[in-house]
Every structure is written in C-alpha cells, then in structure tokens.
Coordinates of C-alpha atoms in Angstrom, one line a residue:
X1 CA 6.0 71.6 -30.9
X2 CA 6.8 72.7 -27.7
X3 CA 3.8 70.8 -26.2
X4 CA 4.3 68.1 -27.7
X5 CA 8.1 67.5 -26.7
X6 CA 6.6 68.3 -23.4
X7 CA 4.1 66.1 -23.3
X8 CA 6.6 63.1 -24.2
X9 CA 8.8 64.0 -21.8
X10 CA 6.8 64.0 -19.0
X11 CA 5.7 60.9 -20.0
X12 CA 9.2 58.8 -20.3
X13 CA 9.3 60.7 -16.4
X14 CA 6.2 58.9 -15.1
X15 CA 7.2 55.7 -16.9
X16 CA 10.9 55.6 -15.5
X17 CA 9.7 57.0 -12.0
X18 CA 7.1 53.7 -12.0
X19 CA 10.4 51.5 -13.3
X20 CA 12.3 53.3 -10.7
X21 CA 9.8 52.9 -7.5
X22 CA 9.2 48.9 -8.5
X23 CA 12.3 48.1 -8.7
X24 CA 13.1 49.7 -5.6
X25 CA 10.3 47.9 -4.5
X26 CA 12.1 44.3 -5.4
X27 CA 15.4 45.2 -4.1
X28 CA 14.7 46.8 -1.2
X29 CA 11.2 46.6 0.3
X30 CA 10.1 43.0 -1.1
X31 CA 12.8 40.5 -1.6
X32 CA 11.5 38.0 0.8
X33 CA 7.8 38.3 0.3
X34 CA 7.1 39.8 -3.6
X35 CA 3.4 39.3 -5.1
X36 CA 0.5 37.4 -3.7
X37 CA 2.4 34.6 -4.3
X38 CA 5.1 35.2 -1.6
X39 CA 8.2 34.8 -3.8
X40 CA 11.4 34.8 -2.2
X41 CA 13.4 36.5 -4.9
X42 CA 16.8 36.3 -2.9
X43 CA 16.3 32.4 -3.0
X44 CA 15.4 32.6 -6.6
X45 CA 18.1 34.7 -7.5
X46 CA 20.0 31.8 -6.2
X47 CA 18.6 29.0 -7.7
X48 CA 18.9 31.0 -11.3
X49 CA 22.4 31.0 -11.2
X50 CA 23.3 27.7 -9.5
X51 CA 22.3 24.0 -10.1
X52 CA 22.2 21.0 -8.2
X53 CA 23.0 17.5 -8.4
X54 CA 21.4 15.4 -5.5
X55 CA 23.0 12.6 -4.3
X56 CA 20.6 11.7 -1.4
X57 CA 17.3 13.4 -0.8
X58 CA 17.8 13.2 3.1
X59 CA 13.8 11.9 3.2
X60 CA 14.4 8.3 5.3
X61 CA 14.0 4.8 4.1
X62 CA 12.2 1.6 4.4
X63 CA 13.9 -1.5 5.2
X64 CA 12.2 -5.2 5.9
X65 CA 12.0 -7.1 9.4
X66 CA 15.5 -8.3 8.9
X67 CA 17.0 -4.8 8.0
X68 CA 17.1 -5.6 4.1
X69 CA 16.6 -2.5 1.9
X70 CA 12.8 -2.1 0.3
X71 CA 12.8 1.2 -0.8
X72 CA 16.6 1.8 -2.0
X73 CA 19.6 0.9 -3.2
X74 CA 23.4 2.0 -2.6
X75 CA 25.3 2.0 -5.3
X76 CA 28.4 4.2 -6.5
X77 CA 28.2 6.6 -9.1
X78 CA 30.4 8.9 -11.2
X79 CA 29.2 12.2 -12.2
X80 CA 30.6 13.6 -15.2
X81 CA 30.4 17.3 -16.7
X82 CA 30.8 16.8 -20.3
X83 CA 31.8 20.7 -20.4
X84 CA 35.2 20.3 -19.0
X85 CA 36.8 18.0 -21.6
X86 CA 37.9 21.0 -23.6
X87 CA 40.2 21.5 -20.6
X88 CA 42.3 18.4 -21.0
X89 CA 45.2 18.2 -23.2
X90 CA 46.4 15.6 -24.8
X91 CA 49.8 15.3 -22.6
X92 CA 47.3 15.7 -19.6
X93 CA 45.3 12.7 -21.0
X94 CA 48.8 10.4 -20.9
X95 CA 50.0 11.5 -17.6
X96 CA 46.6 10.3 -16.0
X97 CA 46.9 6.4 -17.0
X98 CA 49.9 3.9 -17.5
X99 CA 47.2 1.6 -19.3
X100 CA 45.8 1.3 -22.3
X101 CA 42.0 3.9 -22.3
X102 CA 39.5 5.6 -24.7
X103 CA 39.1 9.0 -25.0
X104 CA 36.4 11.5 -26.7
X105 CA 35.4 10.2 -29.5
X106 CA 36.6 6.7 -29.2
X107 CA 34.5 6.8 -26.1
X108 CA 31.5 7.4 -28.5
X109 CA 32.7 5.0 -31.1
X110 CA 33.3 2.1 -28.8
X111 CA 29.8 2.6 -26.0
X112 CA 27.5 4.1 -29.0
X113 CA 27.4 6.6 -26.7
X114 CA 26.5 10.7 -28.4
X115 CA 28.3 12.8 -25.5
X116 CA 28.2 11.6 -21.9
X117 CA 24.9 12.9 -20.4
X118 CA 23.8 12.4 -16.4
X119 CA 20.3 11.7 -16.4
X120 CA 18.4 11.0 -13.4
X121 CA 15.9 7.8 -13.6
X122 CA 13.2 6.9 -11.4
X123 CA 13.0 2.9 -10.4
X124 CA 10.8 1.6 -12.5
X125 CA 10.1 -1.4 -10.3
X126 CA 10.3 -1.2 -6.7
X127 CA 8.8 -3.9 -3.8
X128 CA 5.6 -3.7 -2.2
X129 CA 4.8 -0.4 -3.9
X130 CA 1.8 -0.2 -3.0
X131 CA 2.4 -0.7 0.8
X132 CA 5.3 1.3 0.6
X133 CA 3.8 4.5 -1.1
X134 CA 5.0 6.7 -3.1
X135 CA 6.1 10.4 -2.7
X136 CA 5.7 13.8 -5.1
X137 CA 6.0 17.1 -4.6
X138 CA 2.7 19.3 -4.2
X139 CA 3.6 22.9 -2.3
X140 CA 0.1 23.5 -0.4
X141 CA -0.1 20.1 0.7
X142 CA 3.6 20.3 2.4
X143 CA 2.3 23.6 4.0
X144 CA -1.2 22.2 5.0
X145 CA 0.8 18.9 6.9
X146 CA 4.1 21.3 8.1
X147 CA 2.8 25.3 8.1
X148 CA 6.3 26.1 10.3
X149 CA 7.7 25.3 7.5
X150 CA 6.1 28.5 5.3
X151 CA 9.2 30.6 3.6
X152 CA 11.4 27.1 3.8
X153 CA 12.0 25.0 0.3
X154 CA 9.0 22.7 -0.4
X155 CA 10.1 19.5 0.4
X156 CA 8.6 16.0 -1.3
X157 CA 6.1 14.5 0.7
X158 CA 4.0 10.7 0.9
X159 CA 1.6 10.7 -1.0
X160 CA 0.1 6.7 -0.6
X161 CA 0.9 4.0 1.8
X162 CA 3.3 3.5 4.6
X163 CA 5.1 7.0 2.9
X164 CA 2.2 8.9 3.9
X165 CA 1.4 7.8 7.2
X166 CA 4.9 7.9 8.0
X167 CA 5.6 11.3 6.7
X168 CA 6.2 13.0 9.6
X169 CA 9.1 10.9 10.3
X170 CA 10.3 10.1 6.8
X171 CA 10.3 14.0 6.1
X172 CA 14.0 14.8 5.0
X173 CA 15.6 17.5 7.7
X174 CA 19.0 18.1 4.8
X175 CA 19.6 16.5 1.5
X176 CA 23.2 15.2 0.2
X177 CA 23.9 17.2 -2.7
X178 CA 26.8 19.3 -5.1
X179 CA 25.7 22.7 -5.4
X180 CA 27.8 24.5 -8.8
X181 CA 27.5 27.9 -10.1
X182 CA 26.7 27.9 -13.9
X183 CA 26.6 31.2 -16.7
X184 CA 23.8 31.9 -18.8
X185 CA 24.3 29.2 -21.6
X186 CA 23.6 26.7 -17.8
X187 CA 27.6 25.6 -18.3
X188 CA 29.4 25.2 -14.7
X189 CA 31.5 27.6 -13.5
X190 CA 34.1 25.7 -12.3
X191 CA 36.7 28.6 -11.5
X192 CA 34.5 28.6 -8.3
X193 CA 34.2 26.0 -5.9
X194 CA 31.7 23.1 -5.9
X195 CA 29.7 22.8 -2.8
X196 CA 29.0 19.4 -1.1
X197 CA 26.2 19.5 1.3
X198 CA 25.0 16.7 3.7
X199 CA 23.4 16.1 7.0
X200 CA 25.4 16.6 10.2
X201 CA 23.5 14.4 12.4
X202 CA 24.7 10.8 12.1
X203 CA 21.1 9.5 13.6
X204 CA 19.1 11.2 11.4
X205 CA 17.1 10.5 8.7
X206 CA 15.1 8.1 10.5
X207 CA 14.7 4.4 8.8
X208 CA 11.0 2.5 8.9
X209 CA 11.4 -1.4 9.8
X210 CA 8.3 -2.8 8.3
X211 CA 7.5 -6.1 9.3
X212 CA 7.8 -7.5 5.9
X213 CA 9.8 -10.5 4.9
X214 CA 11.9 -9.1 1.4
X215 CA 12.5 -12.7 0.4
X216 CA 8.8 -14.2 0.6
X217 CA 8.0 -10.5 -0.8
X218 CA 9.9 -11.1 -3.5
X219 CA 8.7 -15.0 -4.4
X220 CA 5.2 -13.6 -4.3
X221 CA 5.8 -10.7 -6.9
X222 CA 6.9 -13.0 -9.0
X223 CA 4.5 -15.3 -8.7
X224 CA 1.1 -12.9 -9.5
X225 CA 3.7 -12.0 -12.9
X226 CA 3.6 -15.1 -13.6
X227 CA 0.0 -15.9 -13.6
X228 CA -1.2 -12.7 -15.1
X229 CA -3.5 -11.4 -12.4
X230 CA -5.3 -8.1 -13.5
X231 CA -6.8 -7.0 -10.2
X232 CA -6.4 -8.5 -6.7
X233 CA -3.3 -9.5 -4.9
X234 CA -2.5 -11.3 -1.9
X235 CA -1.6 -10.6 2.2
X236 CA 0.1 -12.7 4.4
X237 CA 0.3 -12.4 8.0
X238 CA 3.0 -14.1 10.6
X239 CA -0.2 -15.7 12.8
X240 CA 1.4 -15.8 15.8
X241 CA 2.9 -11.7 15.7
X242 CA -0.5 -10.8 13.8
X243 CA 2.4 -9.3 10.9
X244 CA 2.0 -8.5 7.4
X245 CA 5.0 -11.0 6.1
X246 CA 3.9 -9.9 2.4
X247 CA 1.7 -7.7 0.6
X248 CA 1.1 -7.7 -3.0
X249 CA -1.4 -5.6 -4.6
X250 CA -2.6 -5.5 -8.8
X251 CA -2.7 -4.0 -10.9
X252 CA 1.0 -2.6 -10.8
X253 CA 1.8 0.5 -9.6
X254 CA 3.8 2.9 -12.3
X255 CA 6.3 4.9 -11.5
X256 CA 6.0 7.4 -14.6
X257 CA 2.1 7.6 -13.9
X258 CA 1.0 6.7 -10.5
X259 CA -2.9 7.4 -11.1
X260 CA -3.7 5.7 -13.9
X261 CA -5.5 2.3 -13.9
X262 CA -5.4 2.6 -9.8
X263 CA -2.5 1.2 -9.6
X264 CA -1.8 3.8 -6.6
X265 CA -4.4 1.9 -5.0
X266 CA -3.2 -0.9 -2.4
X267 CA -6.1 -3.4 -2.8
X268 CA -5.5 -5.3 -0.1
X269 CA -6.7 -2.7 2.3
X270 CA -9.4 -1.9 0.0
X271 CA -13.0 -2.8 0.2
X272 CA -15.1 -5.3 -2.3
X273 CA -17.8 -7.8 -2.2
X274 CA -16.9 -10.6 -0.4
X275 CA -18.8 -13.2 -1.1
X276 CA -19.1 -16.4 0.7
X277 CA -16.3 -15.6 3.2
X278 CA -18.5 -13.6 4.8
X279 CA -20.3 -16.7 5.9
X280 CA -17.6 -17.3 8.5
X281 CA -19.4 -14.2 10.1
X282 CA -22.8 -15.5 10.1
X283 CA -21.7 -18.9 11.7
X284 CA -20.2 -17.3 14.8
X285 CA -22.8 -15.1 15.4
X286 CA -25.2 -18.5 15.0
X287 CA -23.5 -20.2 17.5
X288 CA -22.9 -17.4 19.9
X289 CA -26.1 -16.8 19.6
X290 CA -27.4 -20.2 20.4
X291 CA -29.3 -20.7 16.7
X292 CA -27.3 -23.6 15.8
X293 CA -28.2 -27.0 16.0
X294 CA -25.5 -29.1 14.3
X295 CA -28.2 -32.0 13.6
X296 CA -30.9 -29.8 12.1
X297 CA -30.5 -30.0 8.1
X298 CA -31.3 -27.1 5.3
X299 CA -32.9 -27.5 1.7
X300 CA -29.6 -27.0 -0.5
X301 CA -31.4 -28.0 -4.0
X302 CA -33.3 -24.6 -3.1
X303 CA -31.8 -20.9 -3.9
X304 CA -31.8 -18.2 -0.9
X305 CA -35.1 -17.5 -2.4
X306 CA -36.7 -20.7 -2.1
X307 CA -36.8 -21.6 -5.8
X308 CA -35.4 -24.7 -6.9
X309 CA -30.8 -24.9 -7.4
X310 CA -30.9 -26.4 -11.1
X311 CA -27.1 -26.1 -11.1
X312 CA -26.4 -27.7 -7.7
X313 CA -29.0 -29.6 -6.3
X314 CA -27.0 -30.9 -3.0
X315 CA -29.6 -31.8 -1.3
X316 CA -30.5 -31.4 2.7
X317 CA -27.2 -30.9 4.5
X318 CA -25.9 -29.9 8.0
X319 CA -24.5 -26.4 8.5
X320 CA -20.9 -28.0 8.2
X321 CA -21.6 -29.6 5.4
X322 CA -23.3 -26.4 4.0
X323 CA -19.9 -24.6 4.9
X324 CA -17.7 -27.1 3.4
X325 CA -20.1 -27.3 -0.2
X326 CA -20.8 -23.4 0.2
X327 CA -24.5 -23.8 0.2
X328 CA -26.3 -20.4 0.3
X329 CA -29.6 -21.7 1.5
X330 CA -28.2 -22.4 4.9
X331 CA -26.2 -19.0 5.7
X332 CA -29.2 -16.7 4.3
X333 CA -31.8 -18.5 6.5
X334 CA -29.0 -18.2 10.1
X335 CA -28.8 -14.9 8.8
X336 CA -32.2 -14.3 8.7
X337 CA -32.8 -15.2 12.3
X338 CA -30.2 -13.4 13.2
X339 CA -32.1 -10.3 11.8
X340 CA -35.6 -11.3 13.7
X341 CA -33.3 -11.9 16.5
X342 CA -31.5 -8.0 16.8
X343 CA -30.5 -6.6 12.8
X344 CA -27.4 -5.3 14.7
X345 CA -26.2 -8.5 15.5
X346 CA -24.1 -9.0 12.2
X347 CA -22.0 -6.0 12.3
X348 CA -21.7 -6.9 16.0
X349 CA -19.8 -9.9 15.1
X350 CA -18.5 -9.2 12.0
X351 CA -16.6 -6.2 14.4
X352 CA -15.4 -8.6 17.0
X353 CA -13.4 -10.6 14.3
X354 CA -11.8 -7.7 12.9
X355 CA -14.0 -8.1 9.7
X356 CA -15.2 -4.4 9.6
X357 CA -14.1 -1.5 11.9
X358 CA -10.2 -1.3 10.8
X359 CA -8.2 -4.1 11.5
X360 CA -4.3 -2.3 11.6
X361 CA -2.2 -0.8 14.4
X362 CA -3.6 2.5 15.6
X363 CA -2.5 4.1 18.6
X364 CA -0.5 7.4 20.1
X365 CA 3.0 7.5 19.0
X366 CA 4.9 10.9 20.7
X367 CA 2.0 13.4 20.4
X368 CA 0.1 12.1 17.7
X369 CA -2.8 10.1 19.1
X370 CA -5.0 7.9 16.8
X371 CA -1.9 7.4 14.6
X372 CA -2.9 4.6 11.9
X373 CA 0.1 2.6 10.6
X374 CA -2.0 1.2 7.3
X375 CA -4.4 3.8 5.0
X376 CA -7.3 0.9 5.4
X377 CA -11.1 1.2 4.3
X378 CA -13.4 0.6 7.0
X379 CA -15.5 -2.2 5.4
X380 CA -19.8 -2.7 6.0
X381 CA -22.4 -4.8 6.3
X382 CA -25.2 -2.7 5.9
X383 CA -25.5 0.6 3.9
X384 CA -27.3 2.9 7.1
X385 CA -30.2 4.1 4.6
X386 CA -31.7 1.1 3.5
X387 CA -34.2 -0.9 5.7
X388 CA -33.2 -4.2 6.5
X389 CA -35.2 -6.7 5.2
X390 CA -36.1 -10.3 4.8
X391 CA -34.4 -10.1 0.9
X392 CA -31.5 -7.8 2.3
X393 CA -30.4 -10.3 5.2
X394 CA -30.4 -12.9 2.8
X395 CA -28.3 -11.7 0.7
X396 CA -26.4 -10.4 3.4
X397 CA -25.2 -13.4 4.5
X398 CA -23.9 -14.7 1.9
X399 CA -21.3 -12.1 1.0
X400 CA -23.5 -9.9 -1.0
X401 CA -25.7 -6.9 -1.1
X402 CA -24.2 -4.4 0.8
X403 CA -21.7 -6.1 2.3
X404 CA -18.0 -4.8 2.2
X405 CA -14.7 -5.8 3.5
X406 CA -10.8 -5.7 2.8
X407 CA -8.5 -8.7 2.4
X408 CA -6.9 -7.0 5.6
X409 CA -10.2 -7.3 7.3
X410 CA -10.2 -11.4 6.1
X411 CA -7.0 -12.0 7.3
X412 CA -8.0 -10.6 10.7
X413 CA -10.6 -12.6 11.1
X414 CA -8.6 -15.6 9.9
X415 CA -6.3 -14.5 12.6
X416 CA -8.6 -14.4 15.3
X417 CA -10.1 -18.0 14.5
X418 CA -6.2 -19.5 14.0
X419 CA -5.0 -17.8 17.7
X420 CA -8.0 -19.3 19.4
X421 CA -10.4 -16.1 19.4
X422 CA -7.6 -13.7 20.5
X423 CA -7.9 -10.5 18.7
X424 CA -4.7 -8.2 17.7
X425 CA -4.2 -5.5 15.6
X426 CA -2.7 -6.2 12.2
X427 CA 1.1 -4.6 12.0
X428 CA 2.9 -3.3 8.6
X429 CA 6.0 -1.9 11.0
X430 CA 7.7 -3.1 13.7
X431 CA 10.1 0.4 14.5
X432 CA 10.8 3.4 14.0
X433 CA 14.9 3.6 14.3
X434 CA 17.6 5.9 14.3
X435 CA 20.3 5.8 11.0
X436 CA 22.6 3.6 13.1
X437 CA 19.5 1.0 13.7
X438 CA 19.3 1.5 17.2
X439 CA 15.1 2.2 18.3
X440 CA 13.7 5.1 18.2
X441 CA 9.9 4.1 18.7
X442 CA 8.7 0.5 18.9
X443 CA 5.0 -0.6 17.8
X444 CA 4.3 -3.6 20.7
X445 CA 1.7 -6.4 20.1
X446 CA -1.9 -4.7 20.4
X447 CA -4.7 -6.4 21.7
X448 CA -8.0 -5.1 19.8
X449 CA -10.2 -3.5 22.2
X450 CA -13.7 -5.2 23.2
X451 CA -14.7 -8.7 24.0
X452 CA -13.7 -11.7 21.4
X453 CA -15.9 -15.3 21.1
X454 CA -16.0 -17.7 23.3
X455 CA -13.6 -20.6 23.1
X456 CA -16.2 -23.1 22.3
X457 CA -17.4 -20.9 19.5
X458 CA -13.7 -20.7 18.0
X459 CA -13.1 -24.1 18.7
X460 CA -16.4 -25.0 16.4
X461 CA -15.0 -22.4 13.7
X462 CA -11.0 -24.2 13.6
X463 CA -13.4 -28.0 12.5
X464 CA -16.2 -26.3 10.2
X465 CA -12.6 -24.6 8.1
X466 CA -10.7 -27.8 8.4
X467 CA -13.8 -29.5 7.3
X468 CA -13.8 -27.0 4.1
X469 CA -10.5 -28.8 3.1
X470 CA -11.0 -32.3 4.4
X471 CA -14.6 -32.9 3.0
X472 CA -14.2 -34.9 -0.4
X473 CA -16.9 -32.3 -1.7
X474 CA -15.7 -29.5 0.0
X475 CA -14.7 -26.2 -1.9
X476 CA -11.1 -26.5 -0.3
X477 CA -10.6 -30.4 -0.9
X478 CA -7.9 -29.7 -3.6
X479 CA -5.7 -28.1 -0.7
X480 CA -5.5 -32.0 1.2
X481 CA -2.5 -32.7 -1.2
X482 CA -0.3 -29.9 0.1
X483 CA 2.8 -30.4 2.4
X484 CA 1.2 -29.2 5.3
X485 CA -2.7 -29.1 6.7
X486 CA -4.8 -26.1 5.6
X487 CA -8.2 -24.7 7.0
X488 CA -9.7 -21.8 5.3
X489 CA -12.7 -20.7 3.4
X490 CA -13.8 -19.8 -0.3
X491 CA -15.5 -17.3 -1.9
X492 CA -16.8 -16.3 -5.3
X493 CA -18.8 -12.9 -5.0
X494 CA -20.8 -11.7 -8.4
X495 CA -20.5 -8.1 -9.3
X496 CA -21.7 -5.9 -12.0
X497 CA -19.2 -3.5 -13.6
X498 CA -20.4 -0.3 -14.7
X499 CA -20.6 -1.7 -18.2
X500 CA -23.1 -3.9 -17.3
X501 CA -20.9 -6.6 -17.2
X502 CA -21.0 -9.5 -14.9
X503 CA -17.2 -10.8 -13.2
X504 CA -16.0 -12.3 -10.0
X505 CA -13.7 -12.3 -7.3
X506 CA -13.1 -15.0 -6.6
X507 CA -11.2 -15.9 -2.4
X508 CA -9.9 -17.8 -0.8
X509 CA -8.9 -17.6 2.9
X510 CA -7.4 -19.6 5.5
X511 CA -4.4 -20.5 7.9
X512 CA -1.5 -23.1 8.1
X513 CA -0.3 -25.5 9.9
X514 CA -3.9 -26.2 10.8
X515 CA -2.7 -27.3 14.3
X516 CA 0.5 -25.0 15.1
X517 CA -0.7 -22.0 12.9
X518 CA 2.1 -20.3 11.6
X519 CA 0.6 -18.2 8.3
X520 CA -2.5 -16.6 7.5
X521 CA -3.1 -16.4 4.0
X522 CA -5.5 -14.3 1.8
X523 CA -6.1 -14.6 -1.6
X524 CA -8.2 -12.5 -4.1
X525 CA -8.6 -12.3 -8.0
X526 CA -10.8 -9.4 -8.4
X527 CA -13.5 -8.8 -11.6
X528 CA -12.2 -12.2 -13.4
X529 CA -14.3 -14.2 -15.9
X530 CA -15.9 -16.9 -14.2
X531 CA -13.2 -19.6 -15.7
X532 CA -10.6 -17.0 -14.3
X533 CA -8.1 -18.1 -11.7
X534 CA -9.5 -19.9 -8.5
X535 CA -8.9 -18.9 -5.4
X536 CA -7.8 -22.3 -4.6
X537 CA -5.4 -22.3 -6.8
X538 CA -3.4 -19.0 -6.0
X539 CA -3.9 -20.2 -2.3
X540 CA -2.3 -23.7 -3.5
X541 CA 0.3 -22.5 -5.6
X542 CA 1.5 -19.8 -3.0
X543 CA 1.8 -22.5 0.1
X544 CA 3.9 -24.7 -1.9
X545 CA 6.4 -21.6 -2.6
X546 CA 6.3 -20.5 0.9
X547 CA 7.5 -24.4 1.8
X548 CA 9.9 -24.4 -0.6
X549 CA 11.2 -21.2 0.4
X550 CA 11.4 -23.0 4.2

C-alpha cells in the first residue's frame, strides 16, 4: 500500500515538475520566440485580449493621371458597439436630442434591422482590377520580399498587377485604427480607454499616379458589360506619351475569389495567337529587307499550302492589296524568304517593333535596377526546339503556329508605326508621390533601346494600314464611316481548346487620327464562336465613345 501511494506520488512530482519547468519556459525563457514556429506569445497575449477596428490600412493608394481615386474611396463612417446600449437611460436618451428619434427597438422596427452589427465589406467592383492588383495576406511571402521585417506583424502584400510591382512602395509603414480591450465573452471593456492609432508622418503612405484616364476607364468598363465579352478586353495608349489611357481586361476579376476563372489574370499583358496582326511583322521585315516589289502579284485563290481557297478565291493581288483583303498566300510566301534569307530575321523585327521582348517601362528606380512597372509575358515567334521549316514559316507568318504576343506588345508596335518608327516604352504610372501630391520619383519618357526602321519603311506601313480601312474590300472598310480617319489591322487567329474545340480571337489593331495620331487602340475577343463579336466592331463602337466623351 505503501508502494503504491509512493509510486503515485512520485508521479504527480514528475508531472507537476514537467508543468512547472514549461511553463517557466513560456514565461520566462521563451516569450518572444516559443516553438519552431517562432511565436511571440507577449504579442499574442495582446491580441487575445484586445480587438481592433481598422479605419485605414496605412498600405498607399492608386490615383489616375488627373489625381482621381482608382483604388479607394473616402467616406464617413459611424462605428457603433451594440454592447453599450444597456448603459443609456431613458432620461439620458431625452437629454441627447430636442427632435423627434428612434430608439432600440423602434430602430429595428423601422430599418428591419436585427441589432446593429459593423461588418466589414470588401468592394465588390473596383476599376481596372486587373491593372491595379490586388493584395492578401500570405506570412512567408511578406518575409521572403521584406526578411528585416522577421518578429514584426505580417503585413498584406500585392499579389497581381501594379500592387505587386509597386509593393515596396505601397507597403503600409502604420495603419489608422481603434485598439479596445474586450473580456472573455469578446464584449469591450470600456472602463478603459480606447486607443486611436495613426501614422505620424504627413508624407507618408506614398500614392501611385498611374497614367490612366478614370473617365475613359470608366466608359470602357461599361461598354465590354454591355456587350457581354467572356475573354479579352481592350488597351489604349495616349500615342504621343506612349501611355496606357485604359485597360480593360475579361473575364472579371472577383473580389471574394480572385483565382477562379483567371480572372486574376490581366489579359492584356498576356500572350495568345495572334493571328493576321502578325503580318504587320512580316511586311517590315520584307521591305527592310529589300524582298518587296509593290508590282509583283501573289495567287490568293491558293491556301498557304498551295491548294486551291474554295471560300475566298480573291484572285492575284499586290501585297497592299493582300494586307488590306488579309490574304494568307502572300505573307506565308514573304515569310518564307525571309526564312531562306536568315530564320532569325522575324524575331529580329518583330523585337524592333516592340512586338516580342517586353514592351513596358523597365529601368532602375532608387536601388532597384531592372524595376518593371507592368507584370507582362514576353511573347515568341518561334518555340527554340523545333526546326524551322518551310510548313512552320508559313504558318508563321500569318499569326499562327508558334507564334505569341500580348495586346501590350500590339499596341507597341501600333505605336512605333503611328510615331513614325520611334520606339518608347509603354507606361502604366507616371509618379511615385508623397501624401500631399508633391513627387517623389518620376518615370520620364523611355526610348527602347536598339535601332528602329527606316523612315521609308514606316512611311510604307502608315499607307498599307490606311489602305486596310480605305479599300472598299478591305477588312477595316466598315471603320471609313467613323468621325475621324482610322488605320489599323485585323486579325482572326484559330485555336484549339483543350476540349478539342475550335474558337477565335478575333483583333483588331490600329491608331487615330490617321494623320495627327492621338490613340492607339487594341482590341481582342478571345476563344469566341466564329459569328462572335468582330474586332471591327469593338474597335468601332469604342472610337465613337472616345469622340463622344471629347
């Protein structure tokens, strides 16, 4: 019996002098770094017993070229703790108002309201999301991007678009928020104070001026709404600051769940087939190259193959007519030469306008170099591993195979033809400025690096466009009715879905006022039906709004 009683004892000793040592352990040798996990238990002591209401995250903002507001909106608020209506008494209640008010219940009666509840929404619907970005929280990322910040709170970070790139500057230094101590039920202390933290630097958070017009934003949204596109979007660029005025990007971005249907995904700076666009490639590099003789005429009733067009016999035409009628034959047999010639001299060209290669603002800002304001894909016109052959630089140019390029990349080269063959970098933010607007870092006008064409070349590219529109059978001709002259291209590029399925997208490209360009102007409905929405008729509808926006 003895033993036994022992026995038990010495066991509740071991098992309170384990208790004992860890929780000296906690209090004394570990608060600041407990487990493998490197708790802080000080600062979650804290954050047990009080709660927070945020007023302003401290992380900067995003305003348009005009300072306008794209990423928030100031409004004022009332925060109410239901808790504390046991406190007021009915003579209290009369000696607060002279006029006639609802209390309690009549509150609920009146509002259909169930208790008055502060619940914090996310925007549903914000402008350019997908430019813009969104941010999250995600702990190993913040200390992969900021490791001097290791033992401070985890802050949200950018996650997509201009958020991300920007991060380093957006990154808030203090939030603006009510910090209250609560018991164990959660319900506020109130017999202690309430503590309002905020920033004490009026300069700082830093705001991103994006070169984005909110109004023609805005009329653009709108308009892809309205006509339903699924995939696609469009980009317009100021022509003569080589801007982004607008970018639009489907399908829509959700707040509530960011990754599904890549909708996260800003289309406009991602690759696809391009189709005949791509053709604007192949005719610079023809007549840089000396292979063009404007009077020398191609087989259009033939395929790239050589077989026999049954759906569009057009006959033997020129290589402006070819351009303006989109005939294949032509640009797969220029391409071809090009290939005998040197099967580099494609991407050579397709580089010099901006096509492939990255097309936005990179540079060194402070002391990070190769900063890129836009997350773009690079584009291609050749996959390295394949051999290029006589089928494959057909193919090529016309758009398809392996080519791949971004509506940013279009617009460049758009750009490039409308400026007269100089080359500048594509810019989504104009500064980087202090609270009180005053600059902090400006982004100047970037020439691209390398040699551009020759003026004679460009010159030839500005007639073969206008041609596109002017030409009775051209692919642009339903653009001659609009209010001002238009060059630009088409393109309809076939793809096959995963499914098996065959869709389009379906472009179309060009600049305006053909002889003072002011816009570039890039339009895309990705994997439509073939009798889904032209090209032409996004590009259409999109210059008369931007005219009667004027």
């Amino acid at each position: 019996m003895n033993s036994r009683v022992k026995t038990l004892a010495f066991v509740y000793v071991i098992g309170f002098s384990i208790l004992l040592l860890k929780l000296i352990q906690i209090q004394l040798f570990e608060t600041e770094h407990y487990s493998k996990r490197g708790i802080n238990l000080l600062n979650a002591s804290v954050k047990q017993r009080t709660v927070q209401y945020t007023i302003d995250e401290g992380r900067g903002h995003f305003v348009d070229r005009n300072g306008q507001p794209l990423s928030f909106k100031k409004s004022q608020q009332v925060v109410i703790f239901p808790s504390i209506r046991k406190y007021f008494h009915e003579e209290k209640k009369e000696s607060l108002t002279v006029n006639p008010y609802l209390v309690n219940d009549s509150v609920d009666e009146e509002m259909n309201l169930h208790g008055v509840q502060i619940n914090k929404i996310l925007p549903s619907y914000q402008l350019a999301t997908q430019f813009l970005g969104i941010v999250g929280e995600n702990e190993q990322e913040f200390l992969n991007r900021y490791p001097w910040s290791e033992g401070k709170d985890t802050q949200p970070i950018g996650q997509s678009g201009l958020q991300k790139q920007f991060d380093e500057w957006l990154i808030s230094d203090q939030t603006t928020k009510l910090l209250y101590h609560v018991d164990a039920l959660g319900q506020p202390l109130f017999g202690l104070d309430v503590k309002y933290t905020a920033p004490t630097n009026p300069y700082f958070p830093l705001m991103i001026q994006t070169t984005i017009d909110k109004n023609i934003q805005e009329k653009l949204e709108a308009y892809l709404d309205r006509i339903g596109i699924h995939s696609g979007g469009v980009l317009l660029l100021d022509a003569k600051r080589s801007e982004i005025l607008a970018s639009v990007s489907r399908p829509k971005l959700s707040i509530g769940d960011p990754y599904s249907s890549k909708g996260i995904e800003n289309k406009m700076f991602k690759q696809v087939t391009p189709g005949s666009v791509f053709k604007m490639v192949v005719l610079a590099a023809a007549f840089e190259e000396g292979l063009i003789d404007e009077r020398e005429t191609f087989d259009c009733s033939k395929d790239i193959y050589g077989h026999e067009e049954v759906d569009r016999p057009e006959g033997m035409l020129t290589v402006k007519e070819s351009l303006a009628f989109s005939c294949n034959r032509t640009f797969a047999e220029l391409s071809q030469r090009l290939g005998e010639k040197d099967p580099a001299l494609l991407e050579k060209y397709a580089n010099k306008l901006g096509l492939i290669g990255g097309s936005g603002w990179k540079g060194t800002v402070f002391h990070v170099e190769e900063f890129r304001q836009l997350d773009e894909d690079q584009g291609r016109v050749f996959l390295s591993s394949a051999p290029v052959n006589s089928e494959r630089l057909k193919e090529t140019g016309i758009g398809q195979s392996d080519v791949q390029v971004t509506p940013l990349g279009v617009a460049s080269l758009m750009n490039v033809i409308a400026n007269g063959g100089d080359r500048y970098s594509v810019k989504g933010v104009n500064q980087i400025q202090f609270q009180n607007g005053t600059s902090y870092f400006s982004f100047s006008k970037q020439r691209m690096d390398g040699d551009g064409l020759s003026p004679y070349t460009t010159m030839k590219l500005q007639e073969y466009l206008r041609y596109v529109v002017e030409s009775p059978k051209g692919t642009g001709h339903s653009l001659r009715s609009l209010p001002v002259a238009v060059a630009g291209k088409s393109g309809t590029a076939e793809v096959m879905e995963e499914q098996g399925n065959e869709t389009y997208h379906k472009w179309f490209a060009g600049y305006f006022p053909f002889h003072q360009p002011k816009y570039v102007l890039v339009v895309v409905n990705e994997n439509t039906s073939e009798a889904g929405i032209s090209g032409q008729k996004m590009f259409y509808d999109i210059v008369n709004i931007l005219y009667s926006h004027e």
